[in-house]
């Protein structure tokens, strides 16, 4: 075995050893609260290390905002850690219990997944989120962050490990792999060590993990998000929802990428989109929308849509605009270009809204609300380890429950099977 591969294997072996130790819920909660305090106390250190990463990245890169830490963001991260500590533990729940005719008592009980590997890009907050959720659920986490966030992730893991050491807990329950790509390949092949892999990042990263991993994968897909402004949509609600969904934070996966408009509402289109001007949102409008917006939306921010603009996760102040002739056409467009992440309708027709909820295949579907709410904390999960766009095991924001499996516990009194 090559020396390099051996060095990665030692990470996996140490994590497996750490996974055998059970920590009582009260101690878990205490450690999480201490971590929240330590995180805030180390704000200056975290910002200093984060700046080293930021200095290496072009500020116009869509990942720059994801990478950036601020004092407020650090405080918010600490709050989310405390929120996780406050949540009820999902472990040891009796999911079902049967007394069989032969006297056997068969119980199904929730347990940790085991060792969870997470591969992610320039998102240092993910390091905190993944650790807190895995720790709360009795899982060990192996983290593979991108090189863009190398200094930030090392600083974060040092704080986490110091708090663990202070409480005599094996530090290897939180393992950060080196930033090089070889570490990713090793993690993808860590069968026998890692129970599940969760990629968080671009579609390219997710595709690479899905296509090359020998370890089971839970996909947290890219967010190609649509909002459909229906013929029965309320204009004022629409203005507020579109503005928030597009501009609240453009670099996250729940940000709006494509506005779909019923042709009957074309004359309202300039008014609907006017709030975006102040934020300097560039619109890629189809031919019909372009003709309506021309002269009403700044020329410098208005462009003709090309085929590739539909089905694109922009992660920036850019948005596609598509005009459709019917509700069915809107559903067809979403089915063709969506990523099954988050989709919304703006309409005052209850039957139309119900049809949208029933027919759109996505992890989160909205009526008259911004897709910016697709977030573990906003869904009451404390934090999230990712937003799953698949249907097996987990879907949508993944919190504590999604990081558990179950085992069958069978108790007898000498029974044998004939």
mmCIF file of C-alpha atoms in Angstrom:
data_model
loop_
_atom_site.group_PDB
_atom_site.id
_atom_site.type_symbol
_atom_site.label_atom_id
_atom_site.label_comp_id
_atom_site.label_asym_id
_atom_site.label_seq_id
_atom_site.Cartn_x
_atom_site.Cartn_y
_atom_site.Cartn_z
ATOM 1 C CA UNK A 1 0.000 0.000 0.000
ATOM 2 C CA UNK A 2 1.448 3.435 -0.937
ATOM 3 C CA UNK A 3 2.646 5.532 1.988
ATOM 4 C CA UNK A 4 0.180 8.284 1.098
ATOM 5 C CA UNK A 5 -2.764 5.874 1.203
ATOM 6 C CA UNK A 6 -1.485 4.467 4.498
ATOM 7 C CA UNK A 7 -1.496 7.950 6.004
ATOM 8 C CA UNK A 8 -5.162 8.406 5.070
ATOM 9 C CA UNK A 9 -6.034 4.962 6.392
ATOM 10 C CA UNK A 10 -4.740 5.982 9.799
ATOM 11 C CA UNK A 11 -7.348 8.746 9.876
ATOM 12 C CA UNK A 12 -10.063 6.204 9.132
ATOM 13 C CA UNK A 13 -8.790 3.671 11.666
ATOM 14 C CA UNK A 14 -8.631 6.285 14.410
ATOM 15 C CA UNK A 15 -12.175 7.388 13.595
ATOM 16 C CA UNK A 16 -13.396 3.787 13.769
ATOM 17 C CA UNK A 17 -11.823 3.341 17.193
ATOM 18 C CA UNK A 18 -13.448 6.583 18.374
ATOM 19 C CA UNK A 19 -16.865 5.409 17.122
ATOM 20 C CA UNK A 20 -16.926 2.534 19.644
ATOM 21 C CA UNK A 21 -17.252 4.858 22.609
ATOM 22 C CA UNK A 22 -20.744 5.872 23.739
ATOM 23 C CA UNK A 23 -21.222 9.324 25.275
ATOM 24 C CA UNK A 24 -24.247 10.027 27.438
ATOM 25 C CA UNK A 25 -26.686 12.700 26.155
ATOM 26 C CA UNK A 26 -26.138 15.023 29.105
ATOM 27 C CA UNK A 27 -22.405 15.179 28.408
ATOM 28 C CA UNK A 28 -23.035 15.706 24.688
ATOM 29 C CA UNK A 29 -25.225 18.706 25.435
ATOM 30 C CA UNK A 30 -22.699 20.149 27.869
ATOM 31 C CA UNK A 31 -19.891 19.850 25.320
ATOM 32 C CA UNK A 32 -21.974 21.526 22.608
ATOM 33 C CA UNK A 33 -22.729 24.457 24.891
ATOM 34 C CA UNK A 34 -19.031 24.759 25.742
ATOM 35 C CA UNK A 35 -18.198 24.673 22.048
ATOM 36 C CA UNK A 36 -20.628 27.528 21.381
ATOM 37 C CA UNK A 37 -18.912 29.622 24.058
ATOM 38 C CA UNK A 38 -15.449 28.769 22.779
ATOM 39 C CA UNK A 39 -16.466 29.637 19.212
ATOM 40 C CA UNK A 40 -17.558 33.140 20.175
ATOM 41 C CA UNK A 41 -14.498 33.587 22.387
ATOM 42 C CA UNK A 42 -12.262 32.669 19.435
ATOM 43 C CA UNK A 43 -13.940 35.085 17.004
ATOM 44 C CA UNK A 44 -10.777 37.114 16.361
ATOM 45 C CA UNK A 45 -8.757 33.953 15.706
ATOM 46 C CA UNK A 46 -11.389 32.580 13.331
ATOM 47 C CA UNK A 47 -11.611 35.844 11.406
ATOM 48 C CA UNK A 48 -7.819 36.016 11.175
ATOM 49 C CA UNK A 49 -7.577 32.514 9.698
ATOM 50 C CA UNK A 50 -10.609 33.053 7.474
ATOM 51 C CA UNK A 51 -8.958 36.173 6.045
ATOM 52 C CA UNK A 52 -6.025 34.044 4.877
ATOM 53 C CA UNK A 53 -8.488 32.050 2.776
ATOM 54 C CA UNK A 54 -10.367 35.117 1.558
ATOM 55 C CA UNK A 55 -7.121 36.772 0.451
ATOM 56 C CA UNK A 56 -6.551 33.881 -1.938
ATOM 57 C CA UNK A 57 -9.991 34.121 -3.587
ATOM 58 C CA UNK A 58 -11.370 36.564 -6.137
ATOM 59 C CA UNK A 59 -14.112 38.600 -4.385
ATOM 60 C CA UNK A 60 -16.289 38.255 -7.505
ATOM 61 C CA UNK A 61 -16.222 34.453 -7.208
ATOM 62 C CA UNK A 62 -19.710 33.216 -6.137
ATOM 63 C CA UNK A 63 -17.976 31.089 -3.481
ATOM 64 C CA UNK A 64 -16.481 34.165 -1.804
ATOM 65 C CA UNK A 65 -19.611 34.932 0.203
ATOM 66 C CA UNK A 66 -19.958 31.303 1.235
ATOM 67 C CA UNK A 67 -16.370 31.296 2.420
ATOM 68 C CA UNK A 68 -16.580 34.559 4.333
ATOM 69 C CA UNK A 69 -16.953 34.570 8.113
ATOM 70 C CA UNK A 70 -18.019 37.662 10.043
ATOM 71 C CA UNK A 71 -18.498 38.287 13.746
ATOM 72 C CA UNK A 72 -22.259 38.063 13.220
ATOM 73 C CA UNK A 73 -22.017 34.820 11.267
ATOM 74 C CA UNK A 74 -19.840 33.313 13.976
ATOM 75 C CA UNK A 75 -22.358 34.376 16.607
ATOM 76 C CA UNK A 76 -25.139 32.823 14.524
ATOM 77 C CA UNK A 77 -23.135 29.604 14.219
ATOM 78 C CA UNK A 78 -22.765 29.487 18.009
ATOM 79 C CA UNK A 79 -26.519 30.014 18.380
ATOM 80 C CA UNK A 80 -27.199 27.094 16.045
ATOM 81 C CA UNK A 81 -24.866 24.875 18.083
ATOM 82 C CA UNK A 82 -26.824 25.757 21.225
ATOM 83 C CA UNK A 83 -30.072 25.055 19.374
ATOM 84 C CA UNK A 84 -28.793 21.589 18.507
ATOM 85 C CA UNK A 85 -27.898 21.007 22.151
ATOM 86 C CA UNK A 86 -31.459 21.898 23.170
ATOM 87 C CA UNK A 87 -33.057 19.409 20.792
ATOM 88 C CA UNK A 88 -34.219 16.045 22.032
ATOM 89 C CA UNK A 89 -31.771 13.256 21.278
ATOM 90 C CA UNK A 90 -33.007 11.001 18.458
ATOM 91 C CA UNK A 91 -31.112 7.999 19.845
ATOM 92 C CA UNK A 92 -32.582 5.063 21.707
ATOM 93 C CA UNK A 93 -36.161 5.732 20.615
ATOM 94 C CA UNK A 94 -38.357 2.654 20.469
ATOM 95 C CA UNK A 95 -39.746 2.788 16.939
ATOM 96 C CA UNK A 96 -41.762 -0.407 17.282
ATOM 97 C CA UNK A 97 -42.171 -3.308 19.696
ATOM 98 C CA UNK A 98 -43.792 -6.703 19.208
ATOM 99 C CA UNK A 99 -44.372 -9.700 21.454
ATOM 100 C CA UNK A 100 -44.352 -12.754 19.193
ATOM 101 C CA UNK A 101 -46.353 -15.971 19.722
ATOM 102 C CA UNK A 102 -43.133 -17.814 20.530
ATOM 103 C CA UNK A 103 -42.368 -15.404 23.366
ATOM 104 C CA UNK A 104 -39.692 -13.395 21.595
ATOM 105 C CA UNK A 105 -39.800 -9.644 22.222
ATOM 106 C CA UNK A 106 -38.688 -7.797 19.057
ATOM 107 C CA UNK A 107 -37.945 -4.094 19.302
ATOM 108 C CA UNK A 108 -36.762 -1.623 16.680
ATOM 109 C CA UNK A 109 -34.551 1.108 18.197
ATOM 110 C CA UNK A 110 -32.964 4.220 16.664
ATOM 111 C CA UNK A 111 -29.150 4.200 16.534
ATOM 112 C CA UNK A 112 -26.376 6.301 14.933
ATOM 113 C CA UNK A 113 -25.433 5.797 11.293
ATOM 114 C CA UNK A 114 -21.849 5.301 12.493
ATOM 115 C CA UNK A 115 -19.053 7.111 10.664
ATOM 116 C CA UNK A 116 -20.278 9.922 8.423
ATOM 117 C CA UNK A 117 -17.988 11.373 5.773
ATOM 118 C CA UNK A 118 -18.798 14.830 4.421
ATOM 119 C CA UNK A 119 -17.084 16.351 1.372
ATOM 120 C CA UNK A 120 -17.696 20.058 0.931
ATOM 121 C CA UNK A 121 -16.282 23.162 -0.686
ATOM 122 C CA UNK A 122 -15.773 26.722 0.554
ATOM 123 C CA UNK A 123 -18.227 26.580 3.454
ATOM 124 C CA UNK A 124 -16.432 26.745 6.815
ATOM 125 C CA UNK A 125 -19.754 26.888 8.689
ATOM 126 C CA UNK A 126 -20.359 23.337 7.461
ATOM 127 C CA UNK A 127 -17.518 22.168 9.695
ATOM 128 C CA UNK A 128 -19.409 23.394 12.755
ATOM 129 C CA UNK A 129 -22.796 22.174 11.515
ATOM 130 C CA UNK A 130 -21.638 18.681 10.649
ATOM 131 C CA UNK A 131 -19.777 18.201 13.907
ATOM 132 C CA UNK A 132 -22.626 19.423 16.120
ATOM 133 C CA UNK A 133 -25.236 17.276 14.380
ATOM 134 C CA UNK A 134 -23.029 14.172 14.241
ATOM 135 C CA UNK A 135 -21.941 14.580 17.864
ATOM 136 C CA UNK A 136 -25.532 14.994 19.024
ATOM 137 C CA UNK A 137 -26.513 11.793 17.202
ATOM 138 C CA UNK A 138 -23.587 9.681 18.397
ATOM 139 C CA UNK A 139 -21.911 9.651 14.985
ATOM 140 C CA UNK A 140 -18.253 10.183 14.182
ATOM 141 C CA UNK A 141 -17.579 12.663 11.368
ATOM 142 C CA UNK A 142 -14.764 12.641 8.840
ATOM 143 C CA UNK A 143 -14.592 16.010 7.115
ATOM 144 C CA UNK A 144 -13.027 16.765 3.750
ATOM 145 C CA UNK A 145 -13.169 20.499 3.146
ATOM 146 C CA UNK A 146 -11.960 22.246 0.032
ATOM 147 C CA UNK A 147 -8.534 23.851 -0.238
ATOM 148 C CA UNK A 148 -10.253 27.246 -0.547
ATOM 149 C CA UNK A 149 -11.180 27.041 3.147
ATOM 150 C CA UNK A 150 -8.052 25.298 4.413
ATOM 151 C CA UNK A 151 -7.063 27.832 7.091
ATOM 152 C CA UNK A 152 -10.643 28.368 8.265
ATOM 153 C CA UNK A 153 -11.359 24.655 8.613
ATOM 154 C CA UNK A 154 -8.105 23.978 10.471
ATOM 155 C CA UNK A 155 -8.933 26.754 12.922
ATOM 156 C CA UNK A 156 -12.446 25.436 13.471
ATOM 157 C CA UNK A 157 -11.374 21.833 13.985
ATOM 158 C CA UNK A 158 -8.701 22.966 16.456
ATOM 159 C CA UNK A 159 -11.377 24.654 18.574
ATOM 160 C CA UNK A 160 -13.646 21.612 18.396
ATOM 161 C CA UNK A 161 -10.857 19.233 19.337
ATOM 162 C CA UNK A 162 -9.711 21.401 22.233
ATOM 163 C CA UNK A 163 -13.210 21.366 23.715
ATOM 164 C CA UNK A 164 -13.370 17.583 23.270
ATOM 165 C CA UNK A 165 -9.981 17.155 24.935
ATOM 166 C CA UNK A 166 -11.085 19.350 27.829
ATOM 167 C CA UNK A 167 -13.866 16.833 28.481
ATOM 168 C CA UNK A 168 -11.704 13.711 28.018
ATOM 169 C CA UNK A 169 -13.416 12.734 24.758
ATOM 170 C CA UNK A 170 -11.513 11.074 21.932
ATOM 171 C CA UNK A 171 -10.681 13.913 19.529
ATOM 172 C CA UNK A 172 -10.903 11.586 16.539
ATOM 173 C CA UNK A 173 -14.685 11.716 16.591
ATOM 174 C CA UNK A 174 -14.099 14.920 14.618
ATOM 175 C CA UNK A 175 -11.513 14.308 11.910
ATOM 176 C CA UNK A 176 -10.466 16.810 9.251
ATOM 177 C CA UNK A 177 -8.662 15.294 6.287
ATOM 178 C CA UNK A 178 -5.913 17.207 4.468
ATOM 179 C CA UNK A 179 -7.198 19.530 1.714
ATOM 180 C CA UNK A 180 -5.554 17.763 -1.239
ATOM 181 C CA UNK A 181 -7.637 15.832 -3.773
ATOM 182 C CA UNK A 182 -5.963 12.532 -2.932
ATOM 183 C CA UNK A 183 -7.739 12.667 0.429
ATOM 184 C CA UNK A 184 -11.077 12.857 -1.382
ATOM 185 C CA UNK A 185 -10.236 9.762 -3.424
ATOM 186 C CA UNK A 186 -9.218 7.915 -0.272
ATOM 187 C CA UNK A 187 -12.525 8.828 1.402
ATOM 188 C CA UNK A 188 -14.507 7.670 -1.626
ATOM 189 C CA UNK A 189 -12.847 4.282 -1.257
ATOM 190 C CA UNK A 190 -13.009 3.994 2.541
ATOM 191 C CA UNK A 191 -15.254 0.933 2.584
ATOM 192 C CA UNK A 192 -15.153 -0.856 5.900
ATOM 193 C CA UNK A 193 -14.497 2.426 7.655
ATOM 194 C CA UNK A 194 -17.090 4.984 6.514
ATOM 195 C CA UNK A 195 -20.800 4.138 6.625
ATOM 196 C CA UNK A 196 -22.144 6.972 4.460
ATOM 197 C CA UNK A 197 -20.821 9.887 2.408
ATOM 198 C CA UNK A 198 -22.598 13.222 2.041
ATOM 199 C CA UNK A 199 -21.273 15.643 -0.619
ATOM 200 C CA UNK A 200 -22.120 19.336 -0.221
ATOM 201 C CA UNK A 201 -21.251 21.721 -3.005
ATOM 202 C CA UNK A 202 -21.429 22.166 -6.752
ATOM 203 C CA UNK A 203 -23.128 19.780 -9.140
ATOM 204 C CA UNK A 204 -19.665 18.850 -10.399
ATOM 205 C CA UNK A 205 -18.586 17.770 -6.902
ATOM 206 C CA UNK A 206 -21.800 15.843 -6.307
ATOM 207 C CA UNK A 207 -21.560 14.062 -9.659
ATOM 208 C CA UNK A 208 -17.928 13.128 -8.958
ATOM 209 C CA UNK A 209 -18.806 11.637 -5.580
ATOM 210 C CA UNK A 210 -21.848 9.765 -6.894
ATOM 211 C CA UNK A 211 -19.952 8.341 -9.862
ATOM 212 C CA UNK A 212 -16.780 7.334 -8.020
ATOM 213 C CA UNK A 213 -17.722 6.448 -4.446
ATOM 214 C CA UNK A 214 -17.642 2.869 -3.219
ATOM 215 C CA UNK A 215 -19.234 4.123 0.011
ATOM 216 C CA UNK A 216 -23.038 4.679 0.073
ATOM 217 C CA UNK A 217 -23.913 8.293 -0.808
ATOM 218 C CA UNK A 218 -26.697 10.637 0.239
ATOM 219 C CA UNK A 219 -26.881 13.323 -2.426
ATOM 220 C CA UNK A 220 -27.341 16.926 -1.378
ATOM 221 C CA UNK A 221 -27.869 18.275 -4.860
ATOM 222 C CA UNK A 222 -27.370 21.681 -6.353
ATOM 223 C CA UNK A 223 -30.330 24.021 -5.953
ATOM 224 C CA UNK A 224 -31.790 25.050 -9.316
ATOM 225 C CA UNK A 225 -34.754 26.911 -7.864
ATOM 226 C CA UNK A 226 -37.880 28.200 -9.628
ATOM 227 C CA UNK A 227 -40.734 30.437 -8.559
ATOM 228 C CA UNK A 228 -43.873 30.420 -10.690
ATOM 229 C CA UNK A 229 -45.948 33.621 -10.724
ATOM 230 C CA UNK A 230 -49.391 32.318 -11.584
ATOM 231 C CA UNK A 231 -52.209 34.096 -13.395
ATOM 232 C CA UNK A 232 -53.891 34.370 -9.970
ATOM 233 C CA UNK A 233 -50.758 35.627 -8.175
ATOM 234 C CA UNK A 234 -50.840 38.636 -5.849
ATOM 235 C CA UNK A 235 -48.467 41.298 -7.204
ATOM 236 C CA UNK A 236 -47.333 42.734 -3.864
ATOM 237 C CA UNK A 237 -46.684 39.304 -2.398
ATOM 238 C CA UNK A 238 -44.844 38.407 -5.571
ATOM 239 C CA UNK A 239 -42.592 41.474 -5.462
ATOM 240 C CA UNK A 240 -41.528 40.739 -1.894
ATOM 241 C CA UNK A 241 -41.085 36.991 -2.408
ATOM 242 C CA UNK A 242 -39.042 37.263 -5.607
ATOM 243 C CA UNK A 243 -36.800 39.966 -4.110
ATOM 244 C CA UNK A 244 -36.132 37.922 -0.973
ATOM 245 C CA UNK A 245 -35.686 34.587 -2.723
ATOM 246 C CA UNK A 246 -33.208 36.066 -5.216
ATOM 247 C CA UNK A 247 -31.214 38.559 -3.152
ATOM 248 C CA UNK A 248 -31.311 37.588 0.525
ATOM 249 C CA UNK A 249 -28.124 35.578 0.066
ATOM 250 C CA UNK A 250 -27.269 34.784 -3.510
ATOM 251 C CA UNK A 251 -24.544 32.208 -2.880
ATOM 252 C CA UNK A 252 -26.703 29.602 -1.149
ATOM 253 C CA UNK A 253 -28.572 26.699 -2.727
ATOM 254 C CA UNK A 254 -32.081 27.957 -1.891
ATOM 255 C CA UNK A 255 -31.637 31.203 -3.861
ATOM 256 C CA UNK A 256 -34.001 31.774 -6.784
ATOM 257 C CA UNK A 257 -32.578 30.997 -10.233
ATOM 258 C CA UNK A 258 -35.554 31.226 -12.591
ATOM 259 C CA UNK A 259 -38.812 33.160 -12.420
ATOM 260 C CA UNK A 260 -41.628 31.628 -14.473
ATOM 261 C CA UNK A 261 -44.502 33.972 -15.357
ATOM 262 C CA UNK A 262 -47.941 33.214 -16.775
ATOM 263 C CA UNK A 263 -48.399 35.203 -19.986
ATOM 264 C CA UNK A 264 -51.657 36.757 -18.708
ATOM 265 C CA UNK A 265 -49.549 38.631 -16.120
ATOM 266 C CA UNK A 266 -47.025 40.016 -18.602
ATOM 267 C CA UNK A 267 -48.063 43.641 -18.081
ATOM 268 C CA UNK A 268 -47.250 43.216 -14.373
ATOM 269 C CA UNK A 269 -43.774 41.851 -15.101
ATOM 270 C CA UNK A 270 -41.864 45.187 -14.928
ATOM 271 C CA UNK A 271 -43.526 46.034 -11.614
ATOM 272 C CA UNK A 272 -42.915 42.527 -10.290
ATOM 273 C CA UNK A 273 -39.189 42.752 -11.001
ATOM 274 C CA UNK A 274 -38.566 46.439 -10.257
ATOM 275 C CA UNK A 275 -37.297 45.780 -6.682
ATOM 276 C CA UNK A 276 -34.416 43.811 -8.200
ATOM 277 C CA UNK A 277 -32.997 46.906 -9.883
ATOM 278 C CA UNK A 278 -31.620 48.332 -6.639
ATOM 279 C CA UNK A 279 -29.778 45.064 -6.029
ATOM 280 C CA UNK A 280 -28.447 45.155 -9.628
ATOM 281 C CA UNK A 281 -29.802 41.753 -10.547
ATOM 282 C CA UNK A 282 -28.995 40.767 -14.126
ATOM 283 C CA UNK A 283 -31.970 39.225 -15.916
ATOM 284 C CA UNK A 284 -31.699 36.677 -18.717
ATOM 285 C CA UNK A 285 -35.163 37.004 -20.216
ATOM 286 C CA UNK A 286 -36.734 34.876 -22.927
ATOM 287 C CA UNK A 287 -37.903 36.709 -26.042
ATOM 288 C CA UNK A 288 -41.388 37.498 -24.753
ATOM 289 C CA UNK A 289 -40.199 38.726 -21.362
ATOM 290 C CA UNK A 290 -37.374 40.716 -22.958
ATOM 291 C CA UNK A 291 -39.789 42.683 -25.149
ATOM 292 C CA UNK A 292 -41.956 43.555 -22.132
ATOM 293 C CA UNK A 293 -39.017 44.517 -19.909
ATOM 294 C CA UNK A 294 -37.177 46.534 -22.572
ATOM 295 C CA UNK A 295 -37.417 50.190 -21.572
ATOM 296 C CA UNK A 296 -38.697 49.312 -18.077
ATOM 297 C CA UNK A 297 -35.630 47.509 -16.709
ATOM 298 C CA UNK A 298 -32.089 48.941 -17.069
ATOM 299 C CA UNK A 299 -30.467 47.937 -20.350
ATOM 300 C CA UNK A 300 -27.218 47.202 -18.532
ATOM 301 C CA UNK A 301 -29.008 44.573 -16.443
ATOM 302 C CA UNK A 302 -31.174 43.024 -19.170
ATOM 303 C CA UNK A 303 -30.000 40.341 -21.611
ATOM 304 C CA UNK A 304 -31.515 37.772 -23.946
ATOM 305 C CA UNK A 305 -31.734 34.337 -22.393
ATOM 306 C CA UNK A 306 -29.772 31.552 -24.016
ATOM 307 C CA UNK A 307 -30.655 27.859 -23.605
ATOM 308 C CA UNK A 308 -27.943 27.353 -20.985
ATOM 309 C CA UNK A 309 -29.464 30.001 -18.693
ATOM 310 C CA UNK A 310 -32.340 27.640 -17.919
ATOM 311 C CA UNK A 311 -31.263 24.882 -15.559
ATOM 312 C CA UNK A 312 -28.375 26.973 -14.198
ATOM 313 C CA UNK A 313 -27.649 27.487 -10.499
ATOM 314 C CA UNK A 314 -26.329 31.048 -10.698
ATOM 315 C CA UNK A 315 -25.131 31.582 -7.084
ATOM 316 C CA UNK A 316 -24.906 35.281 -7.954
ATOM 317 C CA UNK A 317 -27.061 38.308 -8.743
ATOM 318 C CA UNK A 318 -28.351 36.746 -11.944
ATOM 319 C CA UNK A 319 -31.731 35.238 -12.762
ATOM 320 C CA UNK A 320 -33.514 33.731 -15.753
ATOM 321 C CA UNK A 321 -37.067 34.749 -16.708
ATOM 322 C CA UNK A 322 -39.407 32.407 -18.591
ATOM 323 C CA UNK A 323 -42.926 33.166 -19.865
ATOM 324 C CA UNK A 324 -45.371 30.255 -20.156
ATOM 325 C CA UNK A 325 -48.815 29.985 -21.673
ATOM 326 C CA UNK A 326 -50.322 27.740 -19.020
ATOM 327 C CA UNK A 327 -49.940 26.237 -15.573
ATOM 328 C CA UNK A 328 -49.090 22.923 -17.226
ATOM 329 C CA UNK A 329 -46.276 24.576 -19.178
ATOM 330 C CA UNK A 330 -44.841 25.893 -15.898
ATOM 331 C CA UNK A 331 -44.899 22.389 -14.430
ATOM 332 C CA UNK A 332 -43.190 21.030 -17.546
ATOM 333 C CA UNK A 333 -40.438 23.646 -17.335
ATOM 334 C CA UNK A 334 -39.765 22.843 -13.672
ATOM 335 C CA UNK A 335 -39.740 19.101 -14.390
ATOM 336 C CA UNK A 336 -37.211 19.589 -17.203
ATOM 337 C CA UNK A 337 -34.842 22.065 -15.548
ATOM 338 C CA UNK A 338 -35.322 21.714 -11.792
ATOM 339 C CA UNK A 339 -32.969 19.853 -9.460
ATOM 340 C CA UNK A 340 -35.711 18.674 -7.057
ATOM 341 C CA UNK A 341 -34.506 21.066 -4.377
ATOM 342 C CA UNK A 342 -37.027 23.891 -3.766
ATOM 343 C CA UNK A 343 -39.860 25.176 -5.958
ATOM 344 C CA UNK A 344 -42.542 27.807 -5.280
ATOM 345 C CA UNK A 345 -45.836 29.092 -6.625
ATOM 346 C CA UNK A 346 -47.347 32.517 -6.087
ATOM 347 C CA UNK A 347 -51.111 32.214 -6.490
ATOM 348 C CA UNK A 348 -54.365 33.032 -4.730
ATOM 349 C CA UNK A 349 -56.208 30.079 -6.288
ATOM 350 C CA UNK A 350 -56.359 27.242 -3.697
ATOM 351 C CA UNK A 351 -56.925 24.574 -6.335
ATOM 352 C CA UNK A 352 -53.975 25.770 -8.387
ATOM 353 C CA UNK A 353 -51.771 25.805 -5.286
ATOM 354 C CA UNK A 354 -52.861 22.309 -4.285
ATOM 355 C CA UNK A 355 -52.136 21.028 -7.783
ATOM 356 C CA UNK A 356 -48.658 22.575 -7.645
ATOM 357 C CA UNK A 357 -47.900 20.956 -4.276
ATOM 358 C CA UNK A 358 -49.084 17.561 -5.509
ATOM 359 C CA UNK A 359 -47.466 17.564 -8.942
ATOM 360 C CA UNK A 360 -44.078 19.227 -8.442
ATOM 361 C CA UNK A 361 -41.371 16.721 -7.539
ATOM 362 C CA UNK A 362 -39.042 18.544 -5.144
ATOM 363 C CA UNK A 363 -37.747 18.158 -1.599
ATOM 364 C CA UNK A 364 -39.486 21.400 -0.567
ATOM 365 C CA UNK A 365 -42.484 22.992 -2.274
ATOM 366 C CA UNK A 366 -43.839 26.419 -1.339
ATOM 367 C CA UNK A 367 -47.046 28.387 -1.686
ATOM 368 C CA UNK A 368 -46.757 32.178 -1.423
ATOM 369 C CA UNK A 369 -43.439 32.122 0.428
ATOM 370 C CA UNK A 370 -39.755 32.592 -0.322
ATOM 371 C CA UNK A 371 -37.620 29.536 -1.022
ATOM 372 C CA UNK A 372 -34.994 31.107 1.267
ATOM 373 C CA UNK A 373 -36.627 29.163 4.099
ATOM 374 C CA UNK A 374 -35.230 25.819 2.874
ATOM 375 C CA UNK A 375 -32.773 25.536 5.721
ATOM 376 C CA UNK A 376 -32.368 23.172 8.644
ATOM 377 C CA UNK A 377 -32.541 25.902 11.280
ATOM 378 C CA UNK A 378 -35.614 27.480 9.653
ATOM 379 C CA UNK A 379 -37.316 24.072 9.598
ATOM 380 C CA UNK A 380 -36.709 23.661 13.332
ATOM 381 C CA UNK A 381 -33.880 21.143 12.945
ATOM 382 C CA UNK A 382 -31.307 23.244 14.823
ATOM 383 C CA UNK A 383 -28.880 23.075 11.892
ATOM 384 C CA UNK A 384 -28.496 20.932 8.811
ATOM 385 C CA UNK A 385 -25.928 18.554 7.438
ATOM 386 C CA UNK A 386 -27.209 19.164 3.921
ATOM 387 C CA UNK A 387 -30.355 19.301 1.806
ATOM 388 C CA UNK A 388 -31.014 15.941 0.236
ATOM 389 C CA UNK A 389 -32.552 15.942 -3.242
ATOM 390 C CA UNK A 390 -32.941 12.179 -3.373
ATOM 391 C CA UNK A 391 -35.718 10.046 -1.935
ATOM 392 C CA UNK A 392 -34.041 7.106 -0.216
ATOM 393 C CA UNK A 393 -33.439 7.512 3.532
ATOM 394 C CA UNK A 394 -33.594 11.315 3.648
ATOM 395 C CA UNK A 395 -35.132 14.200 1.701
ATOM 396 C CA UNK A 396 -34.829 17.944 2.140
ATOM 397 C CA UNK A 397 -32.962 19.526 5.082
ATOM 398 C CA UNK A 398 -31.205 16.764 7.001
ATOM 399 C CA UNK A 399 -31.158 17.159 10.763
ATOM 400 C CA UNK A 400 -30.779 14.798 13.700
ATOM 401 C CA UNK A 401 -33.328 12.180 12.683
ATOM 402 C CA UNK A 402 -31.781 11.801 9.235
ATOM 403 C CA UNK A 403 -28.437 10.928 10.846
ATOM 404 C CA UNK A 404 -29.869 7.845 12.515
ATOM 405 C CA UNK A 405 -30.661 4.322 11.426
ATOM 406 C CA UNK A 406 -32.163 1.555 13.563
ATOM 407 C CA UNK A 407 -31.385 -1.891 14.824
ATOM 408 C CA UNK A 408 -33.609 -4.826 15.744
ATOM 409 C CA UNK A 409 -33.236 -5.960 19.351
ATOM 410 C CA UNK A 410 -34.533 -9.468 19.995
ATOM 411 C CA UNK A 411 -34.958 -10.762 23.564
ATOM 412 C CA UNK A 412 -35.787 -14.360 24.343
ATOM 413 C CA UNK A 413 -35.680 -17.019 27.017
ATOM 414 C CA UNK A 414 -34.046 -19.991 25.340
ATOM 415 C CA UNK A 415 -36.196 -20.099 22.189
ATOM 416 C CA UNK A 416 -34.888 -22.077 19.205
ATOM 417 C CA UNK A 417 -36.313 -22.308 15.667
ATOM 418 C CA UNK A 418 -37.435 -25.613 14.203
#
